[in-house]
Amino acid sequence: LSLVLIPPVFRSCWVCFATDEDDRTAEWVRPCRCRGSTKWVHQSCLQRWVDEKQRGNSTARVACPQCNAEYLIVFPKLVLPPPPQGGIAFVAIKGAFKVYFKQQQYQRQAHRKILDFPEPEEA
């Protein structure tokens, strides 16, 4: 009978360089094909990094700087009220609707998730 020891997973964030020991409550993600030390990143660090790359355009695609895999970003469902109909108050309501829509976009952006990259299936 032989005993095989499996080393513990050592994670280090490639954005802030913190490890599991530095912040035990951080949410980790492996968003691309990278292996080894660049495989893991904090969800919050990656979201800030993606924000910098998108520069206000939340529809811009962002890829890993090492392996060029595109990050899989999922947004929560956007719930909007029905658009206002025509009439004398339409202009005022339309302006308020634009403000509301912009607020919803910011909230949606704040609650997005960057998913783990799918592992290749073993044949």
mmCIF file of C-alpha atoms in Angstrom:
data_model
loop_
_atom_site.group_PDB
_atom_site.id
_atom_site.type_symbol
_atom_site.label_atom_id
_atom_site.label_comp_id
_atom_site.label_asym_id
_atom_site.label_seq_id
_atom_site.Cartn_x
_atom_site.Cartn_y
_atom_site.Cartn_z
ATOM 1 C CA LEU A 1 0.000 0.000 0.000
ATOM 2 C CA SER A 2 1.505 3.328 -1.041
ATOM 3 C CA LEU A 3 0.345 6.768 -0.032
ATOM 4 C CA VAL A 4 0.237 9.470 -2.680
ATOM 5 C CA LEU A 5 0.167 13.016 -1.407
ATOM 6 C CA ILE A 6 -1.583 15.537 -3.608
ATOM 7 C CA PRO A 7 -0.180 19.026 -3.093
ATOM 8 C CA PRO A 8 -2.748 21.669 -2.153
ATOM 9 C CA VAL A 9 -3.858 24.079 -4.845
ATOM 10 C CA PHE A 10 -1.829 27.267 -4.575
ATOM 11 C CA ARG A 11 -3.691 30.223 -6.008
ATOM 12 C CA SER A 12 -2.213 33.629 -6.644
ATOM 13 C CA CYS A 13 -4.169 36.449 -8.312
ATOM 14 C CA TRP A 14 -2.366 37.722 -11.421
ATOM 15 C CA VAL A 15 -3.866 41.202 -10.923
ATOM 16 C CA CYS A 16 -3.174 41.965 -7.232
ATOM 17 C CA PHE A 17 -0.755 39.056 -6.494
ATOM 18 C CA ALA A 18 -2.669 38.102 -3.308
ATOM 19 C CA THR A 19 -2.882 34.412 -2.343
ATOM 20 C CA ASP A 20 -5.477 32.247 -0.597
ATOM 21 C CA GLU A 21 -3.802 33.080 2.708
ATOM 22 C CA ASP A 22 -4.077 36.828 2.101
ATOM 23 C CA ASP A 23 -7.869 36.761 1.684
ATOM 24 C CA ARG A 24 -9.710 33.550 2.510
ATOM 25 C CA THR A 25 -13.133 34.999 1.573
ATOM 26 C CA ALA A 26 -12.237 36.164 -1.947
ATOM 27 C CA GLU A 27 -14.084 34.614 -4.877
ATOM 28 C CA TRP A 28 -11.684 32.994 -7.359
ATOM 29 C CA VAL A 29 -12.214 32.350 -11.069
ATOM 30 C CA ARG A 30 -10.145 30.677 -13.790
ATOM 31 C CA PRO A 31 -11.504 32.545 -16.814
ATOM 32 C CA CYS A 32 -9.231 31.328 -19.606
ATOM 33 C CA ARG A 33 -6.966 28.561 -20.931
ATOM 34 C CA CYS A 34 -3.935 29.661 -18.892
ATOM 35 C CA ARG A 35 -2.266 27.121 -16.625
ATOM 36 C CA GLY A 36 0.012 27.417 -13.646
ATOM 37 C CA SER A 37 0.451 30.709 -11.844
ATOM 38 C CA THR A 38 -1.683 32.756 -14.272
ATOM 39 C CA LYS A 39 -4.665 30.391 -14.115
ATOM 40 C CA TRP A 40 -6.362 32.022 -11.099
ATOM 41 C CA VAL A 41 -7.633 35.554 -10.498
ATOM 42 C CA HIS A 42 -10.014 37.168 -8.017
ATOM 43 C CA GLN A 43 -13.460 37.786 -9.524
ATOM 44 C CA SER A 44 -13.384 41.390 -8.233
ATOM 45 C CA CYS A 45 -9.856 42.057 -9.558
ATOM 46 C CA LEU A 46 -10.749 40.674 -12.976
ATOM 47 C CA GLN A 47 -13.913 42.771 -13.122
ATOM 48 C CA ARG A 48 -11.911 45.941 -12.405
ATOM 49 C CA TRP A 49 -9.358 44.914 -15.039
ATOM 50 C CA VAL A 50 -12.144 44.257 -17.579
ATOM 51 C CA ASP A 51 -13.672 47.679 -16.774
ATOM 52 C CA GLU A 52 -10.354 49.324 -17.649
ATOM 53 C CA LYS A 53 -10.142 47.428 -20.937
ATOM 54 C CA GLN A 54 -13.752 48.188 -21.919
ATOM 55 C CA ARG A 55 -13.465 51.898 -21.085
ATOM 56 C CA GLY A 56 -17.209 52.404 -20.613
ATOM 57 C CA ASN A 57 -18.296 50.138 -23.488
ATOM 58 C CA SER A 58 -19.748 47.138 -21.638
ATOM 59 C CA THR A 59 -20.358 45.303 -24.929
ATOM 60 C CA ALA A 60 -16.661 45.342 -25.897
ATOM 61 C CA ARG A 61 -15.115 41.882 -25.881
ATOM 62 C CA VAL A 62 -12.162 41.320 -23.580
ATOM 63 C CA ALA A 63 -9.630 38.507 -23.853
ATOM 64 C CA CYS A 64 -6.844 37.142 -21.684
ATOM 65 C CA PRO A 65 -3.573 38.983 -22.351
ATOM 66 C CA GLN A 66 -1.621 35.683 -22.217
ATOM 67 C CA CYS A 67 -3.687 33.014 -24.042
ATOM 68 C CA ASN A 68 -6.127 35.313 -25.920
ATOM 69 C CA ALA A 69 -9.200 33.364 -24.751
ATOM 70 C CA GLU A 70 -12.246 35.630 -24.684
ATOM 71 C CA TYR A 71 -13.713 36.044 -21.205
ATOM 72 C CA LEU A 72 -17.250 34.726 -20.722
ATOM 73 C CA ILE A 73 -19.145 37.591 -19.075
ATOM 74 C CA VAL A 74 -22.727 37.063 -17.906
ATOM 75 C CA PHE A 75 -24.973 39.967 -16.987
ATOM 76 C CA PRO A 76 -28.080 39.753 -14.800
ATOM 77 C CA LYS A 77 -31.373 40.113 -16.628
ATOM 78 C CA LEU A 78 -32.276 43.740 -17.308
ATOM 79 C CA VAL A 79 -35.849 44.531 -16.242
ATOM 80 C CA LEU A 80 -37.289 47.662 -17.809
ATOM 81 C CA PRO A 81 -40.723 49.232 -17.507
ATOM 82 C CA PRO A 82 -42.764 49.570 -20.701
ATOM 83 C CA PRO A 83 -41.722 52.618 -22.740
ATOM 84 C CA PRO A 84 -43.919 55.711 -22.389
ATOM 85 C CA GLN A 85 -46.510 56.352 -25.095
ATOM 86 C CA GLY A 86 -46.909 59.648 -27.008
ATOM 87 C CA GLY A 87 -48.596 62.736 -25.606
ATOM 88 C CA ILE A 88 -47.790 66.100 -24.102
ATOM 89 C CA ALA A 89 -45.793 64.647 -21.196
ATOM 90 C CA PHE A 90 -43.824 62.363 -23.501
ATOM 91 C CA VAL A 91 -40.679 64.532 -23.572
ATOM 92 C CA ALA A 92 -40.403 64.704 -19.755
ATOM 93 C CA ILE A 93 -41.153 61.009 -19.346
ATOM 94 C CA LYS A 94 -38.687 60.127 -22.097
ATOM 95 C CA GLY A 95 -35.930 62.022 -20.236
ATOM 96 C CA ALA A 96 -36.757 60.255 -16.972
ATOM 97 C CA PHE A 97 -36.809 56.925 -18.808
ATOM 98 C CA LYS A 98 -33.301 57.572 -20.189
ATOM 99 C CA VAL A 99 -32.005 58.295 -16.678
ATOM 100 C CA TYR A 100 -33.687 55.140 -15.331
ATOM 101 C CA PHE A 101 -32.250 53.047 -18.173
ATOM 102 C CA LYS A 102 -28.720 54.373 -17.519
ATOM 103 C CA GLN A 103 -29.083 53.523 -13.808
ATOM 104 C CA GLN A 104 -30.183 49.996 -14.749
ATOM 105 C CA GLN A 105 -27.133 49.624 -17.003
ATOM 106 C CA TYR A 106 -24.782 50.632 -14.170
ATOM 107 C CA GLN A 107 -26.496 48.260 -11.736
ATOM 108 C CA ARG A 108 -26.335 45.429 -14.263
ATOM 109 C CA GLN A 109 -22.635 46.125 -14.845
ATOM 110 C CA ALA A 110 -21.974 46.034 -11.097
ATOM 111 C CA HIS A 111 -23.598 42.597 -10.727
ATOM 112 C CA ARG A 112 -22.049 40.853 -13.718
ATOM 113 C CA LYS A 113 -20.101 37.599 -13.354
ATOM 114 C CA ILE A 114 -17.085 36.406 -15.270
ATOM 115 C CA LEU A 115 -17.365 32.651 -15.678
ATOM 116 C CA ASP A 116 -14.778 29.914 -15.406
ATOM 117 C CA PHE A 117 -13.429 28.867 -18.787
ATOM 118 C CA PRO A 118 -14.894 25.475 -19.766
ATOM 119 C CA GLU A 119 -12.460 22.610 -19.332
ATOM 120 C CA PRO A 120 -11.863 20.530 -22.490
ATOM 121 C CA GLU A 121 -13.746 17.255 -22.420
ATOM 122 C CA GLU A 122 -11.639 14.135 -22.033
ATOM 123 C CA ALA A 123 -12.109 11.700 -24.918
#
